[in-house]
XYZ file of N, CA and C in Angstrom:
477
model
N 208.400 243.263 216.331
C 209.115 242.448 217.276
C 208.770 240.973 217.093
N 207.054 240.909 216.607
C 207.172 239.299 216.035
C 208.166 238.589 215.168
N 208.464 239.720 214.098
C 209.230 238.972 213.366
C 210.575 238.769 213.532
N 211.400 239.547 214.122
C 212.719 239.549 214.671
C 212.339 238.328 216.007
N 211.658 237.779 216.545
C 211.400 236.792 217.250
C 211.114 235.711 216.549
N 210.670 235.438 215.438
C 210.924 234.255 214.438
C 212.046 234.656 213.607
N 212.746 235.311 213.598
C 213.725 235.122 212.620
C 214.974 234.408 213.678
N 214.997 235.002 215.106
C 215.523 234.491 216.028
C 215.362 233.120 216.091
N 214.314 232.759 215.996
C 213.927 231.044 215.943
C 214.559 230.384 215.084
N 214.339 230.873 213.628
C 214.443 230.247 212.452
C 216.327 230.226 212.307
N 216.826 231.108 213.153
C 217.924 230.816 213.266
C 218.732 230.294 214.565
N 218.166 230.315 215.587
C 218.610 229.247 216.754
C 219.420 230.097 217.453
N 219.411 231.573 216.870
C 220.109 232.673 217.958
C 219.790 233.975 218.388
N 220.275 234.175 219.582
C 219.376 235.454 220.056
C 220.045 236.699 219.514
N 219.229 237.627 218.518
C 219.887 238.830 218.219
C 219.962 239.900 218.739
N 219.307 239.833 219.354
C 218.786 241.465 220.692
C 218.727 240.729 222.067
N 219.349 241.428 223.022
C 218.888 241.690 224.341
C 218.333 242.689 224.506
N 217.357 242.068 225.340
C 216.015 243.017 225.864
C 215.989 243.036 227.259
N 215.374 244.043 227.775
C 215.473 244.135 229.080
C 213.660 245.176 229.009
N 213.195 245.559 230.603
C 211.801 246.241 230.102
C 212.331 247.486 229.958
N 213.680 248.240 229.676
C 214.189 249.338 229.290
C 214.749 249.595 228.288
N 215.262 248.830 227.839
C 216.116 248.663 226.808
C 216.409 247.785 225.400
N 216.437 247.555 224.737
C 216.591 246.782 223.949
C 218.067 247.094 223.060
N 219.014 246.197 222.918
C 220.649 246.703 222.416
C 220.907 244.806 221.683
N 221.572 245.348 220.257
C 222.433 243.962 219.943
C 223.171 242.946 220.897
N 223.520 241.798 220.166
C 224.360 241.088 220.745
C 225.254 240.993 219.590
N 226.671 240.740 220.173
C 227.402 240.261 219.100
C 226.721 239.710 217.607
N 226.248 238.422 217.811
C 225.767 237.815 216.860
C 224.679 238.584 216.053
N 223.627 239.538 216.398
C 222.577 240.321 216.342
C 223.537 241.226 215.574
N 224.816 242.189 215.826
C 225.309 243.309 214.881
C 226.057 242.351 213.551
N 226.639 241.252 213.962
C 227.199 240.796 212.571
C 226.313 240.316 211.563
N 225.180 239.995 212.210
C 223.867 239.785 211.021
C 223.531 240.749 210.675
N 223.122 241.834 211.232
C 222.887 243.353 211.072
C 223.751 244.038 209.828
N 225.065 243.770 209.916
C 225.891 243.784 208.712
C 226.120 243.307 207.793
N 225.985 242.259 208.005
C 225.918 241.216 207.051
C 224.810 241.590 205.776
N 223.203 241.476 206.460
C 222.009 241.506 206.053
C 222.019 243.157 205.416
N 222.503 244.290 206.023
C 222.459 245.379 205.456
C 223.597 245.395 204.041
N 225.008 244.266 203.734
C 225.317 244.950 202.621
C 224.373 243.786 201.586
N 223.914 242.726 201.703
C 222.855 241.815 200.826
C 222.081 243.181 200.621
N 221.030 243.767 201.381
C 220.299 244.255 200.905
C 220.770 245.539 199.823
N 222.248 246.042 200.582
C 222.495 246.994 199.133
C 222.888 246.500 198.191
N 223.362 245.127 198.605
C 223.771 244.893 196.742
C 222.580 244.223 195.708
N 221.809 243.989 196.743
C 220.125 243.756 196.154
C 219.779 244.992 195.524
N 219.563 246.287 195.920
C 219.240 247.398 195.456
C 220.602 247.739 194.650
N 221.186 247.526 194.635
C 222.299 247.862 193.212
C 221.866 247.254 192.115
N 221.864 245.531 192.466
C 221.378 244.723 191.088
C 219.899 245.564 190.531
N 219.209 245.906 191.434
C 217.864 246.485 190.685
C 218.024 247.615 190.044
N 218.941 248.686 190.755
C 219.515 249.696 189.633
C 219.839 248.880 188.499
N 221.051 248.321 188.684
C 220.980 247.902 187.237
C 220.137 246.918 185.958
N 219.634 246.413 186.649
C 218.062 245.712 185.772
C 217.718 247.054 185.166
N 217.436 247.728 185.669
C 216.575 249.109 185.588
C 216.929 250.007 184.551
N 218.429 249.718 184.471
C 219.277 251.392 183.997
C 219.414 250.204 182.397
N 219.412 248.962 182.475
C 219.853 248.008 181.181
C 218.410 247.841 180.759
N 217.357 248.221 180.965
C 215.769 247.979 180.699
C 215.922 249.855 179.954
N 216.512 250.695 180.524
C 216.475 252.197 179.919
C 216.761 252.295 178.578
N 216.734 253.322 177.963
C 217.391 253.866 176.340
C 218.616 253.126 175.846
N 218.807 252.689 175.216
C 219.939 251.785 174.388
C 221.116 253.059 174.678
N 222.324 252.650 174.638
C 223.262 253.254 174.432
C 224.341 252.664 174.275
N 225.365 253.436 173.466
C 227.033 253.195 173.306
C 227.365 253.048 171.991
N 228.378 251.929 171.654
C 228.312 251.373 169.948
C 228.273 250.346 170.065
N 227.283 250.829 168.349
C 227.412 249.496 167.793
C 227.956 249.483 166.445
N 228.480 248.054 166.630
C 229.626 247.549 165.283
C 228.928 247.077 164.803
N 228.534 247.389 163.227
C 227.694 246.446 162.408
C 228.809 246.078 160.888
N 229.221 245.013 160.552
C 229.273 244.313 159.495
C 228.640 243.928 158.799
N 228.696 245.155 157.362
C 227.329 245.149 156.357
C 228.091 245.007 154.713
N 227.372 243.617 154.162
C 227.927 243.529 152.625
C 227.484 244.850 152.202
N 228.576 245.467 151.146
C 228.566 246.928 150.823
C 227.222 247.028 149.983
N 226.948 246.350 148.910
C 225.468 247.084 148.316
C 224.469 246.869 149.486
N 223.982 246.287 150.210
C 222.984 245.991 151.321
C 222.922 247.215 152.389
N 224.059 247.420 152.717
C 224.763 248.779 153.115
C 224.269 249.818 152.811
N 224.949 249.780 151.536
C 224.611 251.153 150.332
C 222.978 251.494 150.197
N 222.207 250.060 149.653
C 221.374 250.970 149.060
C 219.918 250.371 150.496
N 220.361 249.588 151.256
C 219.175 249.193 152.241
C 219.374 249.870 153.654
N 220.325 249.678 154.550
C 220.394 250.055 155.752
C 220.978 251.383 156.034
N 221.745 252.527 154.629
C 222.329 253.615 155.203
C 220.456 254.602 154.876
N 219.754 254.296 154.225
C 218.623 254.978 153.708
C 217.712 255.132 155.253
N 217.627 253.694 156.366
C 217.458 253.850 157.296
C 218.443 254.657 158.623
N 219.373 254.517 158.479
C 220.522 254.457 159.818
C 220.116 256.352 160.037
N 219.610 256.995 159.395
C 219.106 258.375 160.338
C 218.038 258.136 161.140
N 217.155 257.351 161.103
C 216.036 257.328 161.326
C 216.765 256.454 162.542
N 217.049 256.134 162.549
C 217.557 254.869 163.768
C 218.536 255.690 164.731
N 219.172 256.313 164.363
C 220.050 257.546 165.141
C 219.151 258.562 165.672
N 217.999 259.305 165.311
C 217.225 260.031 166.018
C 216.464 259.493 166.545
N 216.017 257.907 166.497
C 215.187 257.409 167.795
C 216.034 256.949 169.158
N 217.403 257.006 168.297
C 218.403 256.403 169.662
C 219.416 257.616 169.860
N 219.155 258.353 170.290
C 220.572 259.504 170.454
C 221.808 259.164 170.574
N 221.789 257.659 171.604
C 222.610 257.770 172.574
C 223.313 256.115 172.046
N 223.161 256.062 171.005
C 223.724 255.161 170.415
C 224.891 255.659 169.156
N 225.947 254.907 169.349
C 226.800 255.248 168.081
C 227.450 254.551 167.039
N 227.084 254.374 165.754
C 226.728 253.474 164.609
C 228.578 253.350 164.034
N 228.798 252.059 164.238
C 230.363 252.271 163.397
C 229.731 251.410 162.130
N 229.288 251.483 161.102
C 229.112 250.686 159.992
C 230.309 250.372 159.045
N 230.833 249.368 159.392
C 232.044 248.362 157.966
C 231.174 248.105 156.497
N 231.458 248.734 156.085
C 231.079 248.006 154.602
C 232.272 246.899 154.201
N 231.653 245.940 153.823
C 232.544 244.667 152.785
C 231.678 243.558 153.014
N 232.197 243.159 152.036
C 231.630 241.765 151.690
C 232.516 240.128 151.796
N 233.285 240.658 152.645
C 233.913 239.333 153.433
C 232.778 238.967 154.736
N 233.327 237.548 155.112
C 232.678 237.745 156.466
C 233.712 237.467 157.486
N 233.132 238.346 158.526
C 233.949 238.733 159.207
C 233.898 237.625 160.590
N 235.134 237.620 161.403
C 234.609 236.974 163.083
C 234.539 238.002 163.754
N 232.956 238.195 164.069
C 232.566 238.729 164.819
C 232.801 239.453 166.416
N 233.239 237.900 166.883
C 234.181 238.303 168.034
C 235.227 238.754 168.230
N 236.089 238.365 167.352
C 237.558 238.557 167.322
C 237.857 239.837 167.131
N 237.001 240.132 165.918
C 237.241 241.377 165.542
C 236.094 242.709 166.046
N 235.272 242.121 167.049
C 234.910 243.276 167.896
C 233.473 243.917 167.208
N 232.872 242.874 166.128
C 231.874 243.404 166.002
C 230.233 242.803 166.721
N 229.062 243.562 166.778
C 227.948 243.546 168.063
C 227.131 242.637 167.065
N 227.447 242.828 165.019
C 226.187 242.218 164.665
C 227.159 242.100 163.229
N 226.104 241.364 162.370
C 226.834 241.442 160.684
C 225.675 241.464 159.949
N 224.982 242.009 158.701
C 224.123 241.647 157.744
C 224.948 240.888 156.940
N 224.554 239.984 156.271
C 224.878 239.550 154.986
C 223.751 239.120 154.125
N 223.694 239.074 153.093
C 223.295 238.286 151.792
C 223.702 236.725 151.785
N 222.515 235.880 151.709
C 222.906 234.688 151.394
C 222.571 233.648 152.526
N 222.789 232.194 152.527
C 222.663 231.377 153.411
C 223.479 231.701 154.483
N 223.609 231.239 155.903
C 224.430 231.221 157.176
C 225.115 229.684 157.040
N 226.571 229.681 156.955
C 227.000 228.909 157.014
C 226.777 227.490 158.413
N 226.722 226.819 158.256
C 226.882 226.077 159.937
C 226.935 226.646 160.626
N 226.576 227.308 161.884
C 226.854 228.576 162.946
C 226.602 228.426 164.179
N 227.397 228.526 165.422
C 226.412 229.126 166.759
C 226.504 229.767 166.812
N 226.078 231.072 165.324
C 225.613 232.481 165.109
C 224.447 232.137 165.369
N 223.118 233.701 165.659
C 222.150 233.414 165.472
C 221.539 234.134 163.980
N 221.028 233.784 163.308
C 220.549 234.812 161.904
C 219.094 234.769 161.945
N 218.843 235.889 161.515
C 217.275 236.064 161.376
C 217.115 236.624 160.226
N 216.274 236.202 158.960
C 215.833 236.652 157.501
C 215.409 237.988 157.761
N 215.797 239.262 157.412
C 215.422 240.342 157.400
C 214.637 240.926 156.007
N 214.927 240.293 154.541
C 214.336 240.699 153.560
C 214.656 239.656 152.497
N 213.999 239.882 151.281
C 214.351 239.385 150.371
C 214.701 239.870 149.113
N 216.005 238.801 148.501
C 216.640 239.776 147.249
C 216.496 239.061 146.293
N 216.967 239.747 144.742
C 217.068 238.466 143.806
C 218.193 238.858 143.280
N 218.627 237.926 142.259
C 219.612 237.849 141.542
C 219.344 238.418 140.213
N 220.732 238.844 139.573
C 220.175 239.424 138.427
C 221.279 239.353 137.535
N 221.280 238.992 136.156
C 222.381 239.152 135.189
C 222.123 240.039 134.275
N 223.305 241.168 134.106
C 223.552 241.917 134.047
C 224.507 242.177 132.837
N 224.040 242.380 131.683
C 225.078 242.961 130.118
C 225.084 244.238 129.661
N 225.772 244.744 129.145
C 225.269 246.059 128.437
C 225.026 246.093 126.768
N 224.484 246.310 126.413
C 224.061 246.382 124.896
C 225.006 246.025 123.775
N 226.101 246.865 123.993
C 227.216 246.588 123.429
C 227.867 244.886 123.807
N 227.939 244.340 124.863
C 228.214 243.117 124.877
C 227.601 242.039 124.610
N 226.303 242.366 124.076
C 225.374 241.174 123.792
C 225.237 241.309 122.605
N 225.665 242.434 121.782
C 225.710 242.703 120.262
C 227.023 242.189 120.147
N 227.907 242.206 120.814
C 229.415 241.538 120.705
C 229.304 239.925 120.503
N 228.647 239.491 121.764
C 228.819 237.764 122.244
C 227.636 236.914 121.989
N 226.260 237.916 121.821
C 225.346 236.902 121.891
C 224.217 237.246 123.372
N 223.284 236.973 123.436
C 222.357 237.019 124.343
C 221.857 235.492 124.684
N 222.394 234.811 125.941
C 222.231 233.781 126.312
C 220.921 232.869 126.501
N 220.447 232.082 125.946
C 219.059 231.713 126.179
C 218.707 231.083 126.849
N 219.800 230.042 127.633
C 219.822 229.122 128.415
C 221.193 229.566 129.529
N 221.139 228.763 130.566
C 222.062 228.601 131.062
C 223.303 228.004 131.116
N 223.174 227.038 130.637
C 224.418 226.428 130.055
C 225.392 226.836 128.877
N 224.539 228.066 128.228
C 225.051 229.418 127.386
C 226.005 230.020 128.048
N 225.790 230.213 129.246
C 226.959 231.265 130.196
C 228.372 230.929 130.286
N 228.277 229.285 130.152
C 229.684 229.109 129.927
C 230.907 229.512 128.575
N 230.195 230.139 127.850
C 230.967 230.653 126.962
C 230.772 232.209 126.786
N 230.690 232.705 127.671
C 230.342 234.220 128.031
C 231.462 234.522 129.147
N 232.360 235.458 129.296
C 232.999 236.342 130.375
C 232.012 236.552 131.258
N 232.286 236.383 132.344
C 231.608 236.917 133.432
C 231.914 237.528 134.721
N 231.807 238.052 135.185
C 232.052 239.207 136.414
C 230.965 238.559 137.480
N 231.538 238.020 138.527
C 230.776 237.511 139.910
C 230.936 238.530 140.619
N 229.764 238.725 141.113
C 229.730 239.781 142.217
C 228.951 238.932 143.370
């Protein structure tokens, strides 16, 4: 009763009539009463949901993955990542375009390579190298390059 007597204060109105029998609302006393009871459920809703978004990951996710990175780095993991998350469901794109993310509805992208200018965020996950690549027969054909400035008279296939 102290505190419903300072809260009375702190608000400049009387919420209860009292009598030495009785004690019953006043107008003003039930519309605060209502008021204050749906705050507090939608207080306890927001904490459900803090709660239930703090729980086990779930739903999909869209990942945009350059196809060898794909291929030979993240499908070697993606079981292992599916039995720690049940309740997650993996749509993996392979290609090696890049994609808009938003537009086209995806949660994340790997790529290979620098991040262009972005208010993406990227984080270095590994490191790769580069590699040139002949087969026996074509270097007995053209030559085996010793320098770089050799390459310009060599066919080449960019990948």
């Amino acid at each position: 009763s102290k505190h419903v007597s300072s809260l009375e204060t702190r608000l400049g109105a009387r919420l209860l009539n009292r009598t030495t029998r009785r004690v019953s609302p006043t107008e003003i006393g039930l519309a605060y009463y209502d008021r204050a009871r749906r705050v507090l459920n939608d207080a306890g809703e927001a904490d459900a949901l803090v709660t239930s978004m703090q729980s086990a990951p779930s739903g999909l996710l869209r990942i945009s993955v350059a196809t060898d990175f794909g291929v030979n780095h993240l499908s070697p993991v993606l079981s292992d990542f599916l039995r720690d998350f049940p309740d997650i469901t993996v749509n993996m794109v392979l290609n090696n375009r890049y994609v808009e993310l938003i537009s086209e509805g995806f949660d994340m992208a790997l790529r290979i390579g620098e991040l262009e200018d972005s208010t993406l965020k990227a984080r270095k996950l590994t490191e790769t190298t580069k590699r040139m690549i002949a087969s026996p027969g074509y270097l007995e054909q053209f030559g085996r390059p010793q320098k770089i400035d050799d390459l310009n008279s060599h066919k080449l296939l960019h990948y």
